[in-house]
XYZ file of C-alpha atoms in Angstrom:
417
model
C -6.357 8.554 -64.201
C -3.638 9.854 -62.442
C -3.140 8.639 -58.858
C -1.673 10.847 -56.133
C 1.314 9.424 -54.559
C 3.038 10.456 -51.235
C 5.470 13.295 -51.981
C 7.982 11.696 -49.753
C 7.923 8.736 -51.892
C 7.837 10.249 -55.542
C 8.776 13.589 -56.700
C 7.098 14.193 -60.291
C 8.465 17.196 -62.528
C 5.596 17.204 -65.237
C 7.912 19.480 -67.607
C 10.482 16.876 -68.082
C 8.717 13.794 -66.639
C 11.600 13.215 -64.295
C 10.760 11.009 -61.448
C 13.025 11.014 -58.493
C 12.432 7.995 -56.116
C 12.969 8.611 -52.297
C 16.014 6.610 -50.611
C 14.799 3.362 -49.282
C 13.537 3.494 -45.857
C 12.769 7.275 -46.256
C 9.456 8.349 -44.915
C 8.689 5.302 -42.848
C 6.992 6.228 -39.677
C 9.035 5.946 -36.530
C 8.285 3.215 -34.261
C 6.389 4.477 -30.864
C 8.363 5.049 -27.745
C 7.405 2.987 -24.340
C 4.412 4.947 -23.130
C 5.185 7.349 -20.347
C 3.401 5.772 -17.276
C 4.266 5.133 -13.826
C 6.307 2.665 -12.727
C 7.842 2.569 -16.458
C 7.568 -0.733 -18.327
C 9.775 -3.676 -17.876
C 9.711 -4.465 -21.781
C 8.119 -2.771 -24.625
C 8.469 -3.247 -28.690
C 7.230 -0.412 -30.305
C 5.119 -0.383 -33.604
C 3.716 2.305 -35.598
C 0.329 4.168 -35.434
C -2.129 4.499 -32.698
C -4.983 2.759 -31.354
C -8.105 4.917 -31.306
C -11.499 4.310 -29.633
C -14.576 4.178 -31.586
C -18.289 4.231 -31.231
C -18.596 0.394 -31.249
C -15.601 -0.196 -28.844
C -16.266 -2.532 -26.154
C -14.397 -4.159 -22.984
C -14.884 -7.928 -23.806
C -13.762 -10.161 -20.551
C -12.769 -13.725 -21.255
C -12.709 -14.762 -17.663
C -15.716 -14.086 -15.280
C -13.325 -13.664 -12.154
C -12.016 -10.298 -14.235
C -15.647 -8.694 -14.753
C -15.620 -6.798 -11.577
C -12.383 -5.103 -12.212
C -13.675 -4.589 -15.999
C -16.590 -2.628 -14.765
C -13.927 -0.585 -12.758
C -12.084 -0.019 -15.734
C -14.930 1.208 -17.711
C -15.514 3.582 -14.894
C -12.271 4.793 -14.715
C -11.995 5.243 -18.659
C -15.362 7.317 -18.465
C -13.670 9.394 -15.861
C -10.039 10.216 -17.043
C -11.139 10.483 -20.860
C -14.983 10.683 -21.425
C -14.334 7.221 -23.148
C -17.711 5.064 -22.640
C -17.416 1.386 -23.212
C -19.731 -1.388 -22.428
C -18.424 -4.624 -20.770
C -19.386 -7.710 -22.179
C -18.346 -11.242 -21.662
C -17.072 -13.430 -24.236
C -13.814 -14.049 -26.448
C -14.829 -12.696 -29.851
C -13.495 -9.348 -30.495
C -13.515 -6.478 -33.450
C -11.479 -3.429 -34.236
C -11.481 -1.116 -31.392
C -12.211 -3.472 -28.543
C -10.128 -4.256 -25.258
C -9.997 -7.712 -24.467
C -9.108 -9.087 -20.915
C -8.352 -12.395 -19.895
C -5.959 -14.531 -17.958
C -3.032 -16.527 -19.068
C -0.053 -14.460 -19.697
C 3.292 -16.934 -19.840
C 6.634 -16.607 -18.407
C 6.036 -13.914 -16.166
C 5.939 -13.783 -12.211
C 3.061 -12.961 -10.074
C 1.125 -10.040 -10.816
C 2.850 -9.593 -14.231
C 1.037 -9.229 -17.593
C 1.498 -8.596 -21.571
C -0.131 -5.903 -23.301
C -0.739 -6.116 -26.967
C -1.944 -2.482 -28.751
C -3.015 -3.065 -32.366
C -6.169 -2.901 -34.035
C -7.359 -4.258 -30.692
C -5.885 -3.882 -27.291
C -5.526 -7.483 -25.539
C -4.646 -7.787 -21.872
C -3.314 -10.878 -20.504
C -2.660 -11.229 -16.954
C -0.821 -13.888 -14.851
C -3.261 -13.320 -12.065
C -6.256 -10.950 -11.636
C -3.970 -8.342 -10.034
C -1.713 -8.466 -13.201
C -4.681 -7.846 -15.322
C -5.645 -5.025 -13.043
C -2.123 -3.313 -13.379
C -2.260 -3.792 -17.289
C -5.535 -1.601 -16.953
C -3.968 1.042 -14.945
C -1.210 1.141 -17.445
C -3.832 1.826 -20.040
C -5.630 4.285 -17.858
C -2.702 6.412 -17.358
C -1.733 6.590 -21.427
C -5.320 7.251 -22.098
C -5.401 10.425 -19.459
C -2.522 11.939 -21.221
C -3.316 11.356 -24.963
C -6.688 10.170 -25.291
C -5.548 7.041 -27.336
C -2.964 4.195 -27.114
C 0.365 3.990 -28.954
C 0.631 0.464 -30.894
C 3.061 -1.919 -29.805
C 3.880 -4.939 -27.186
C 4.625 -4.802 -23.518
C 5.408 -7.195 -20.561
C 5.534 -5.719 -17.463
C 6.149 -7.531 -13.609
C 7.021 -5.687 -10.262
C 10.866 -6.266 -9.190
C 9.691 -6.253 -5.557
C 7.196 -8.427 -3.834
C 5.606 -5.911 -1.493
C 5.414 -2.030 -2.652
C 3.574 0.416 -0.536
C 3.416 3.197 1.838
C 2.470 4.124 5.387
C -0.263 6.683 6.087
C 0.012 8.188 9.967
C -3.651 8.638 10.698
C -2.491 8.880 14.511
C -0.762 11.959 14.442
C -3.370 13.256 12.018
C -6.907 12.679 11.105
C -7.558 12.174 7.390
C -11.138 12.070 6.601
C -12.561 8.521 5.481
C -12.841 9.628 1.725
C -9.540 11.171 1.844
C -8.052 7.445 3.174
C -10.018 5.817 0.424
C -8.372 8.090 -2.143
C -5.184 7.269 -1.074
C -5.691 3.752 -1.310
C -7.120 4.236 -4.720
C -3.952 6.234 -5.486
C -1.556 3.654 -4.270
C -3.099 1.270 -6.780
C -3.169 3.794 -9.636
C 0.736 3.550 -9.265
C 0.704 -0.271 -8.798
C 1.423 -0.100 -5.004
C 0.061 -3.329 -3.507
C 0.173 -2.497 0.403
C -1.142 0.445 2.370
C 0.163 0.711 6.032
C -2.538 2.381 8.223
C -0.762 3.693 11.579
C -3.869 3.901 13.451
C -3.069 5.111 16.733
C -0.376 7.473 18.337
C 0.713 9.356 21.618
C -1.827 12.066 20.764
C -4.801 9.966 19.805
C -6.221 6.758 19.518
C -8.363 6.826 16.071
C -10.228 3.545 16.544
C -13.738 3.815 17.936
C -13.986 0.968 20.264
C -16.928 -0.859 21.893
C -14.480 -2.949 24.037
C -13.328 0.323 25.666
C -15.923 3.278 25.224
C -14.217 6.625 25.596
C -10.721 5.480 24.553
C -11.123 7.255 20.741
C -10.540 10.752 20.063
C -13.027 12.830 19.034
C -11.682 12.695 15.228
C -11.490 8.760 14.904
C -12.627 5.927 12.769
C -15.870 4.018 13.124
C -16.056 0.285 12.382
C -18.077 1.241 9.389
C -15.008 3.210 8.323
C -12.774 0.381 8.697
C -15.265 -1.713 6.436
C -15.032 0.912 3.785
C -11.616 0.904 3.750
C -11.295 -2.918 3.557
C -13.873 -2.914 0.573
C -11.927 -0.049 -1.406
C -8.606 -2.117 -0.965
C -10.139 -5.067 -2.211
C -11.594 -3.308 -5.097
C -8.157 -2.237 -6.322
C -6.100 -4.946 -5.214
C -4.458 -3.483 -2.217
C -3.667 -5.031 1.007
C -3.998 -3.233 4.077
C -1.303 -3.635 6.902
C -3.352 -1.994 10.354
C -1.082 -0.892 13.101
C -1.896 -0.589 16.734
C 1.622 1.105 18.083
C 2.413 -0.841 21.518
C 3.767 -0.312 24.115
C 5.159 2.960 23.425
C 3.248 5.889 21.509
C 0.621 4.971 23.907
C -0.381 7.956 26.209
C -3.802 8.237 24.637
C -4.205 4.559 26.177
C -2.577 5.508 29.320
C -4.669 8.711 29.761
C -7.855 6.406 29.349
C -6.467 3.763 31.777
C -3.889 5.408 34.141
C -3.467 1.705 35.858
C -1.573 0.586 32.724
C 1.242 3.428 33.366
C 4.537 2.847 34.828
C 4.891 4.072 38.189
C 8.699 4.965 38.133
C 9.376 8.257 37.784
C 11.615 7.652 34.491
C 8.760 6.028 32.883
C 5.868 7.556 34.418
C 4.876 10.007 31.395
C 2.331 7.143 30.030
C 4.134 7.294 26.534
C 5.218 3.770 27.276
C 2.737 1.216 28.604
C 3.996 -0.775 31.954
C 4.792 -4.126 30.322
C 5.279 -5.710 33.652
C 1.738 -5.589 34.558
C -0.555 -8.691 33.505
C -3.603 -5.979 33.190
C -1.552 -4.207 30.353
C -1.624 -7.500 28.366
C -5.284 -8.175 29.281
C -6.065 -4.798 27.759
C -4.303 -4.925 24.713
C -5.550 -8.408 23.943
C -9.104 -6.964 24.068
C -8.203 -4.436 21.482
C -6.741 -7.189 19.192
C -9.754 -9.225 19.420
C -12.180 -6.099 18.671
C -10.004 -4.753 15.720
C -8.231 -7.716 13.711
C -11.435 -9.341 12.567
C -12.486 -6.013 10.900
C -9.475 -6.282 8.504
C -10.554 -9.828 7.039
C -8.386 -9.306 4.152
C -5.287 -8.503 5.768
C -2.533 -11.400 6.640
C -0.539 -9.302 8.631
C -1.450 -7.006 11.737
C 1.738 -4.456 12.866
C 2.294 -4.218 16.564
C 4.582 -1.197 16.189
C 7.308 -1.798 18.881
C 9.143 1.174 18.148
C 10.625 3.992 20.576
C 9.865 2.889 23.877
C 12.208 4.182 26.634
C 16.271 3.229 26.183
C 18.390 1.732 28.366
C 19.130 4.392 30.776
C 15.466 5.183 31.641
C 14.825 1.295 31.777
C 17.504 0.933 34.399
C 16.472 3.762 36.584
C 12.991 2.138 36.728
C 13.199 0.109 39.774
C 10.097 -2.180 39.231
C 11.469 -2.784 35.555
C 14.734 -3.795 36.964
C 12.926 -6.027 39.580
C 10.631 -7.579 37.165
C 13.558 -8.818 34.761
C 15.736 -10.211 37.649
C 12.718 -11.971 38.846
C 12.153 -13.407 35.494
C 15.615 -14.262 34.697
C 16.139 -11.536 32.257
C 19.689 -10.602 31.301
C 18.268 -7.237 30.607
C 15.766 -4.967 31.387
C 15.613 -4.517 27.191
C 14.524 -8.351 27.428
C 11.304 -7.495 29.184
C 10.372 -5.522 25.753
C 11.455 -8.099 23.602
C 9.623 -10.706 25.657
C 6.471 -8.639 25.816
C 6.533 -8.237 21.878
C 6.796 -12.107 21.556
C 4.178 -12.588 23.756
C 1.682 -10.097 21.995
C 2.702 -11.402 18.759
C 1.778 -14.888 19.873
C -1.885 -13.348 20.372
C -1.701 -12.050 16.949
C -0.925 -15.540 15.455
C -3.405 -17.214 17.609
C -5.880 -14.822 16.219
C -5.046 -15.637 12.449
C -2.657 -13.244 11.621
C 1.207 -12.566 11.257
C 2.657 -10.114 13.513
C 5.043 -7.297 12.341
C 7.143 -5.020 14.529
C 9.524 -2.313 14.244
C 13.351 -2.913 14.252
C 13.492 -0.642 17.545
C 14.626 -3.159 19.903
C 18.079 -3.488 17.649
C 18.626 0.058 18.046
C 18.058 0.025 21.559
C 20.440 -2.763 22.186
C 21.278 -4.607 25.272
C 18.690 -7.339 24.717
C 19.889 -11.009 25.369
C 16.936 -12.741 23.784
C 15.288 -12.100 20.272
C 12.213 -11.581 18.868
C 10.575 -14.764 17.547
C 10.979 -15.888 14.180
C 6.869 -15.672 13.670
C 7.576 -11.878 13.684
C 7.964 -9.788 10.392
C 10.570 -7.535 11.129
C 10.059 -3.830 9.597
C 13.540 -2.448 9.413
C 13.035 1.012 9.578
C 16.440 1.782 10.636
C 19.703 0.622 8.945
C 19.818 -2.334 6.277
C 17.132 -5.012 6.065
C 20.315 -7.739 5.193
C 20.846 -8.570 8.700
C 17.486 -9.421 9.286
C 16.819 -11.431 6.510
C 20.253 -13.357 7.123
C 18.974 -14.178 10.652
C 15.844 -15.669 8.941
C 13.479 -13.223 9.375
C 10.589 -12.159 7.075
C 11.600 -8.575 6.595
C 10.033 -5.405 5.042
C 12.525 -2.619 3.940
C 11.346 0.733 4.946
C 14.481 2.649 5.622
C 13.537 6.202 6.913
C 16.632 7.934 5.804
C 15.427 7.240 2.238
C 11.436 6.927 2.563
C 10.465 8.887 5.926
C 8.333 12.075 5.143
C 6.626 14.104 7.814
C 3.986 16.777 5.986
C 3.565 19.880 7.446
C 0.906 22.498 7.084
C 1.538 24.169 3.305
C 1.177 27.833 3.330
C -2.568 29.256 3.453
C -3.974 26.081 4.491
C -4.114 22.560 6.448
C -3.211 19.442 4.463
C -6.673 18.604 4.146
C -9.753 21.043 4.181
C -11.956 20.856 7.319
C -9.211 18.738 9.120
C -7.186 19.939 11.875
C -3.385 19.028 11.581
C -1.980 17.599 14.989
């Protein structure tokens, strides 16, 4: 019986029975290039062929701690590609399964190993690493419906990767905020900074100070939903109440917190020399900090208050600096942020501020080392060298202020401010 062979391997000419063998290696399938995912994989060794889902494919979870993520993974695969996989606990797998476990070796935190053959094996250094491997799989399945066979090892180069959503200047619906948290996780970002207050609106509904919040603002229930979404998708929220500047909405609510001097009387910057200002703000911290139980850091802003010329034109600020032995009016603001940071720390979180005091200049004292410095201008290297924990967020590279696109607002049914 004659058996057909691939034309690329043998050409048979029946008339003369001449057989021509192909050159060695010819016709071999090329190895798969690295999957086109975001961010790109750190290491990839391609094999040949593709992994296809079958009717008996399952997600098999070895560690109970990974079950909740595995169920989200199954939901996502159904959403992006219509692939319906049951989630089961266990260690035994068969062809077409995705196995998820902990135990990747030699990789840093949030790293993972991914092996794609007859089965797909995900091994995370930790639960977040396994979750990021699932995002890699989802991205590829969304594009092609299947997976290239091969081996990947992947890990983050940067310990904190995130973005800030300015919810103070513009109100985004709660559903939109939750989608942004999910989108961050899809791209393996692990921090979402929520800038919740601004000069034009205080976006947090307060039971401590009824009437402070803008008409479009976030309830305690909204914040709880943000926390739950972030927890589900391995995102850390960094909430921010921007102080003492960008605080016109607070000053309008309680005019006694304004400066009296003409150079600072517009209410944009709260009067940091008045004891009632600190008392008011501690009330806010005590209400809102516990609503972010998973957030180790609370951001206090500290940016864009008045410069030295306006400070030195304010008699009560000048007098306060002299009476308290400060070498500069700028020291009063640094001292205020130190005291507010101590309140945050007493409530169980790390305080974070922008590096504005350094932009203003003139201070003879420095922020306390317990404050995380958000390096918004200039290089973070100086703050690292000075012993501060530092976040690099250079505005010249990363700062984007959206405007309304042609024909509509940023988000349907929301007013752009």
